[in-house]
Amino acid sequence: MATTTRNGTTGADNGKGNKFANAGAAAGGFVGALGGSFVPPVNVTVNNHKNAAARGAGGRSHAESLLPAPEFTSPAQVRNYCNTLRAAAVTLSIEVAMGAEILKGVLAAVPDPDGRAFGSRVRAAKVARKMQRSADALRDAAKNAAACYAVFQQEYEEEIQRVRHRARKPQQPVMNWAQQ
């Protein structure tokens, strides 16, 4: 006599409907065995001794800096420096502004020692206001970096144009087919 199982198959199908359940149980046992194993943490340390004398003397290596080296020997380097400064200042401004909001929220949760109503919020706002001003200063630094390159282009337009015209390739003579 064939019995009906939970999923509606009969026991007379020789377990064909149950073959994936058995495979799942086997896989689950394998994963469970792996989950109980111990995997030690692996730390990778890379020591770079290049320019160690410059770092040891108080100098910062170029890889640690947010800005390119201040070498202004071409308009492209001035543009690159100003654009990199602007991008870094915008990113830092956003992060510092978010930090100011988080700081205000955390400090507002500290109870006021005098028990004043909204006293903790007032104290938190006073502290966070200084950090918000730092974020505003970074935003202004980004604006000034962009303005710096714009003023550079205006003030040195003649020199830039003189080099651009000299750098252009001479035009090839154009064939005038109408003249025969």
Short mmCIF file of the C-alpha atoms (twelve columns), coordinates in Angstrom:
data_MODEL
# 
_entry.id   MODEL 
# 
loop_
_atom_site.group_PDB 
_atom_site.id 
_atom_site.type_symbol 
_atom_site.label_atom_id 
_atom_site.label_alt_id 
_atom_site.label_comp_id 
_atom_site.label_asym_id 
_atom_site.label_seq_id 
_atom_site.Cartn_x 
_atom_site.Cartn_y 
_atom_site.Cartn_z 
_atom_site.pdbx_PDB_model_num 
ATOM 1   C CA . MET A 1   0.000  0.000  0.000   1 
ATOM 2   C CA . ALA A 2   1.314  3.378  -0.966  1 
ATOM 3   C CA . THR A 3   1.308  6.093  1.657   1 
ATOM 4   C CA . THR A 4   1.001  9.779  0.906   1 
ATOM 5   C CA . THR A 5   3.802  11.959 2.236   1 
ATOM 6   C CA . ARG A 6   3.690  15.599 3.293   1 
ATOM 7   C CA . ASN A 7   4.490  17.032 -0.151  1 
ATOM 8   C CA . GLY A 8   1.815  14.909 -1.847  1 
ATOM 9   C CA . THR A 9   4.057  12.201 -3.316  1 
ATOM 10  C CA . THR A 10  3.428  8.605  -2.632  1 
ATOM 11  C CA . GLY A 11  5.838  6.272  -0.968  1 
ATOM 12  C CA . ALA A 12  5.588  3.958  -3.996  1 
ATOM 13  C CA . ASP A 13  7.816  6.264  -6.124  1 
ATOM 14  C CA . ASN A 14  10.885 4.718  -4.448  1 
ATOM 15  C CA . GLY A 15  12.061 8.006  -2.888  1 
ATOM 16  C CA . LYS A 16  12.491 9.893  -6.149  1 
ATOM 17  C CA . GLY A 17  10.606 12.916 -4.809  1 
ATOM 18  C CA . ASN A 18  12.770 12.915 -1.709  1 
ATOM 19  C CA . LYS A 19  16.185 12.815 -3.377  1 
ATOM 20  C CA . PHE A 20  16.785 16.596 -3.116  1 
ATOM 21  C CA . ALA A 21  15.872 16.610 0.562   1 
ATOM 22  C CA . ASN A 22  18.554 14.001 1.191   1 
ATOM 23  C CA . ALA A 23  21.095 16.035 -0.756  1 
ATOM 24  C CA . GLY A 24  20.146 19.135 1.248   1 
ATOM 25  C CA . ALA A 25  20.611 17.277 4.506   1 
ATOM 26  C CA . ALA A 26  24.027 16.119 3.383   1 
ATOM 27  C CA . ALA A 27  25.024 19.647 2.386   1 
ATOM 28  C CA . GLY A 28  23.677 21.033 5.650   1 
ATOM 29  C CA . GLY A 29  25.754 18.569 7.608   1 
ATOM 30  C CA . PHE A 30  28.835 19.561 5.646   1 
ATOM 31  C CA . VAL A 31  28.244 23.282 6.253   1 
ATOM 32  C CA . GLY A 32  27.543 22.629 9.914   1 
ATOM 33  C CA . ALA A 33  30.827 20.785 10.219  1 
ATOM 34  C CA . LEU A 34  32.658 23.690 8.655   1 
ATOM 35  C CA . GLY A 35  30.868 26.225 10.849  1 
ATOM 36  C CA . GLY A 36  32.221 24.598 13.975  1 
ATOM 37  C CA . SER A 37  35.835 24.666 12.840  1 
ATOM 38  C CA . PHE A 38  38.317 27.220 14.137  1 
ATOM 39  C CA . VAL A 39  39.879 29.622 11.640  1 
ATOM 40  C CA . PRO A 40  42.700 31.702 13.108  1 
ATOM 41  C CA . PRO A 41  42.917 35.375 12.081  1 
ATOM 42  C CA . VAL A 42  45.556 36.221 9.524   1 
ATOM 43  C CA . ASN A 43  47.372 39.537 9.638   1 
ATOM 44  C CA . VAL A 44  49.553 40.738 6.799   1 
ATOM 45  C CA . THR A 45  52.206 43.340 7.577   1 
ATOM 46  C CA . VAL A 46  54.113 45.041 4.799   1 
ATOM 47  C CA . ASN A 47  57.223 46.976 5.742   1 
ATOM 48  C CA . ASN A 48  58.331 49.542 3.205   1 
ATOM 49  C CA . HIS A 49  61.762 50.940 3.974   1 
ATOM 50  C CA . LYS A 50  61.930 53.260 0.968   1 
ATOM 51  C CA . ASN A 51  62.358 56.915 1.941   1 
ATOM 52  C CA . ALA A 52  62.742 55.905 5.595   1 
ATOM 53  C CA . ALA A 53  65.277 58.682 6.126   1 
ATOM 54  C CA . ALA A 54  62.821 61.323 4.889   1 
ATOM 55  C CA . ARG A 55  60.049 60.045 7.174   1 
ATOM 56  C CA . GLY A 56  62.431 59.716 10.095  1 
ATOM 57  C CA . ALA A 57  63.471 63.350 9.693   1 
ATOM 58  C CA . GLY A 58  59.897 64.490 10.256  1 
ATOM 59  C CA . GLY A 59  58.885 64.599 6.595   1 
ATOM 60  C CA . ARG A 60  55.728 62.986 5.328   1 
ATOM 61  C CA . SER A 61  55.999 60.524 2.490   1 
ATOM 62  C CA . HIS A 62  54.076 61.313 -0.680  1 
ATOM 63  C CA . ALA A 63  51.860 58.248 -0.273  1 
ATOM 64  C CA . GLU A 64  50.545 59.516 3.085   1 
ATOM 65  C CA . SER A 65  49.558 62.930 1.733   1 
ATOM 66  C CA . LEU A 66  46.097 63.791 0.449   1 
ATOM 67  C CA . LEU A 67  47.553 66.296 -1.999  1 
ATOM 68  C CA . PRO A 68  50.054 65.966 -4.837  1 
ATOM 69  C CA . ALA A 69  53.502 67.455 -4.436  1 
ATOM 70  C CA . PRO A 70  53.369 71.254 -4.720  1 
ATOM 71  C CA . GLU A 71  55.289 71.452 -7.977  1 
ATOM 72  C CA . PHE A 72  53.843 74.230 -10.102 1 
ATOM 73  C CA . THR A 73  55.921 74.058 -13.257 1 
ATOM 74  C CA . SER A 74  52.970 73.886 -15.654 1 
ATOM 75  C CA . PRO A 75  49.331 74.983 -15.806 1 
ATOM 76  C CA . ALA A 76  48.333 71.307 -15.680 1 
ATOM 77  C CA . GLN A 77  50.074 70.905 -12.324 1 
ATOM 78  C CA . VAL A 78  48.337 74.007 -10.956 1 
ATOM 79  C CA . ARG A 79  44.986 72.644 -12.144 1 
ATOM 80  C CA . ASN A 80  45.700 69.183 -10.715 1 
ATOM 81  C CA . TYR A 81  46.711 70.600 -7.331  1 
ATOM 82  C CA . CYS A 82  43.654 72.865 -7.107  1 
ATOM 83  C CA . ASN A 83  41.260 70.100 -8.206  1 
ATOM 84  C CA . THR A 84  42.749 67.614 -5.748  1 
ATOM 85  C CA . LEU A 85  42.583 70.169 -2.935  1 
ATOM 86  C CA . ARG A 86  38.960 70.963 -3.783  1 
ATOM 87  C CA . ALA A 87  37.964 67.296 -3.878  1 
ATOM 88  C CA . ALA A 88  39.707 66.518 -0.583  1 
ATOM 89  C CA . ALA A 89  38.189 69.562 1.135   1 
ATOM 90  C CA . VAL A 90  34.672 68.686 -0.068  1 
ATOM 91  C CA . THR A 91  35.016 65.109 1.159   1 
ATOM 92  C CA . LEU A 92  36.413 66.190 4.524   1 
ATOM 93  C CA . SER A 93  33.737 68.871 4.864   1 
ATOM 94  C CA . ILE A 94  30.984 66.290 4.455   1 
ATOM 95  C CA . GLU A 95  32.622 63.893 6.906   1 
ATOM 96  C CA . VAL A 96  33.199 66.604 9.531   1 
ATOM 97  C CA . ALA A 97  29.618 67.868 9.190   1 
ATOM 98  C CA . MET A 98  28.334 64.328 9.729   1 
ATOM 99  C CA . GLY A 99  30.678 63.990 12.704  1 
ATOM 100 C CA . ALA A 100 29.270 67.211 14.169  1 
ATOM 101 C CA . GLU A 101 25.723 65.874 13.928  1 
ATOM 102 C CA . ILE A 102 26.716 62.556 15.485  1 
ATOM 103 C CA . LEU A 103 28.582 64.356 18.277  1 
ATOM 104 C CA . LYS A 104 25.558 66.534 18.969  1 
ATOM 105 C CA . GLY A 105 23.307 63.486 19.171  1 
ATOM 106 C CA . VAL A 106 25.640 61.605 21.489  1 
ATOM 107 C CA . LEU A 107 26.207 64.572 23.808  1 
ATOM 108 C CA . ALA A 108 22.491 65.396 23.919  1 
ATOM 109 C CA . ALA A 109 21.918 62.007 25.546  1 
ATOM 110 C CA . VAL A 110 24.150 62.970 28.496  1 
ATOM 111 C CA . PRO A 111 21.909 64.269 31.302  1 
ATOM 112 C CA . ASP A 112 22.320 67.884 32.406  1 
ATOM 113 C CA . PRO A 113 23.974 68.061 35.857  1 
ATOM 114 C CA . ASP A 114 21.649 70.884 36.946  1 
ATOM 115 C CA . GLY A 115 18.544 69.068 35.706  1 
ATOM 116 C CA . ARG A 116 17.510 71.927 33.397  1 
ATOM 117 C CA . ALA A 117 14.957 71.200 30.708  1 
ATOM 118 C CA . PHE A 118 16.753 70.869 27.360  1 
ATOM 119 C CA . GLY A 119 20.028 71.670 29.154  1 
ATOM 120 C CA . SER A 120 21.797 68.666 27.654  1 
ATOM 121 C CA . ARG A 121 20.723 69.694 24.149  1 
ATOM 122 C CA . VAL A 122 21.980 73.247 24.665  1 
ATOM 123 C CA . ARG A 123 25.371 72.040 25.885  1 
ATOM 124 C CA . ALA A 124 25.645 69.543 23.020  1 
ATOM 125 C CA . ALA A 125 24.796 72.244 20.468  1 
ATOM 126 C CA . LYS A 126 27.525 74.538 21.868  1 
ATOM 127 C CA . VAL A 127 30.140 71.833 21.485  1 
ATOM 128 C CA . ALA A 128 28.988 70.618 18.067  1 
ATOM 129 C CA . ARG A 129 28.819 74.192 16.743  1 
ATOM 130 C CA . LYS A 130 32.630 74.392 16.793  1 
ATOM 131 C CA . MET A 131 32.930 71.212 14.762  1 
ATOM 132 C CA . GLN A 132 30.290 72.482 12.333  1 
ATOM 133 C CA . ARG A 133 32.380 75.621 11.879  1 
ATOM 134 C CA . SER A 134 35.312 73.395 10.958  1 
ATOM 135 C CA . ALA A 135 33.121 71.735 8.326   1 
ATOM 136 C CA . ASP A 136 32.131 75.167 7.014   1 
ATOM 137 C CA . ALA A 137 35.790 76.199 6.833   1 
ATOM 138 C CA . LEU A 138 36.612 73.078 4.847   1 
ATOM 139 C CA . ARG A 139 33.738 73.848 2.463   1 
ATOM 140 C CA . ASP A 140 35.138 77.361 2.041   1 
ATOM 141 C CA . ALA A 141 38.587 75.893 1.389   1 
ATOM 142 C CA . ALA A 142 37.078 73.837 -1.438  1 
ATOM 143 C CA . LYS A 143 35.485 76.959 -2.932  1 
ATOM 144 C CA . ASN A 144 38.744 78.889 -2.678  1 
ATOM 145 C CA . ALA A 145 40.708 76.080 -4.311  1 
ATOM 146 C CA . ALA A 146 38.380 76.160 -7.310  1 
ATOM 147 C CA . ALA A 147 38.542 79.969 -7.384  1 
ATOM 148 C CA . CYS A 148 42.342 79.823 -7.246  1 
ATOM 149 C CA . TYR A 149 42.559 78.016 -10.564 1 
ATOM 150 C CA . ALA A 150 39.974 80.321 -12.134 1 
ATOM 151 C CA . VAL A 151 41.988 83.383 -11.098 1 
ATOM 152 C CA . PHE A 152 45.176 81.707 -12.331 1 
ATOM 153 C CA . GLN A 153 43.573 81.264 -15.760 1 
ATOM 154 C CA . GLN A 154 42.453 84.900 -15.836 1 
ATOM 155 C CA . GLU A 155 45.750 86.381 -14.677 1 
ATOM 156 C CA . TYR A 156 47.968 84.240 -16.898 1 
ATOM 157 C CA . GLU A 157 45.653 83.981 -19.898 1 
ATOM 158 C CA . GLU A 158 48.135 85.691 -22.209 1 
ATOM 159 C CA . GLU A 159 50.969 83.284 -21.379 1 
ATOM 160 C CA . ILE A 160 48.689 80.265 -21.621 1 
ATOM 161 C CA . GLN A 161 47.326 81.351 -25.024 1 
ATOM 162 C CA . ARG A 162 50.801 82.136 -26.333 1 
ATOM 163 C CA . VAL A 163 51.966 78.609 -25.583 1 
ATOM 164 C CA . ARG A 164 48.737 77.052 -26.904 1 
ATOM 165 C CA . HIS A 165 49.098 78.778 -30.268 1 
ATOM 166 C CA . ARG A 166 52.723 77.773 -30.510 1 
ATOM 167 C CA . ALA A 167 51.897 74.197 -29.607 1 
ATOM 168 C CA . ARG A 168 49.318 73.779 -32.359 1 
ATOM 169 C CA . LYS A 169 50.347 71.787 -35.372 1 
ATOM 170 C CA . PRO A 170 50.476 73.701 -38.635 1 
ATOM 171 C CA . GLN A 171 47.380 73.089 -40.690 1 
ATOM 172 C CA . GLN A 172 47.673 70.963 -43.764 1 
ATOM 173 C CA . PRO A 173 46.963 72.803 -47.009 1 
ATOM 174 C CA . VAL A 174 43.377 72.338 -48.044 1 
ATOM 175 C CA . MET A 175 42.737 71.121 -51.568 1 
ATOM 176 C CA . ASN A 176 40.598 73.613 -53.461 1 
ATOM 177 C CA . TRP A 177 38.840 71.534 -56.121 1 
ATOM 178 C CA . ALA A 178 37.040 74.539 -57.605 1 
ATOM 179 C CA . GLN A 179 40.301 76.083 -58.791 1 
ATOM 180 C CA . GLN A 180 41.364 74.208 -61.966 1 
# 
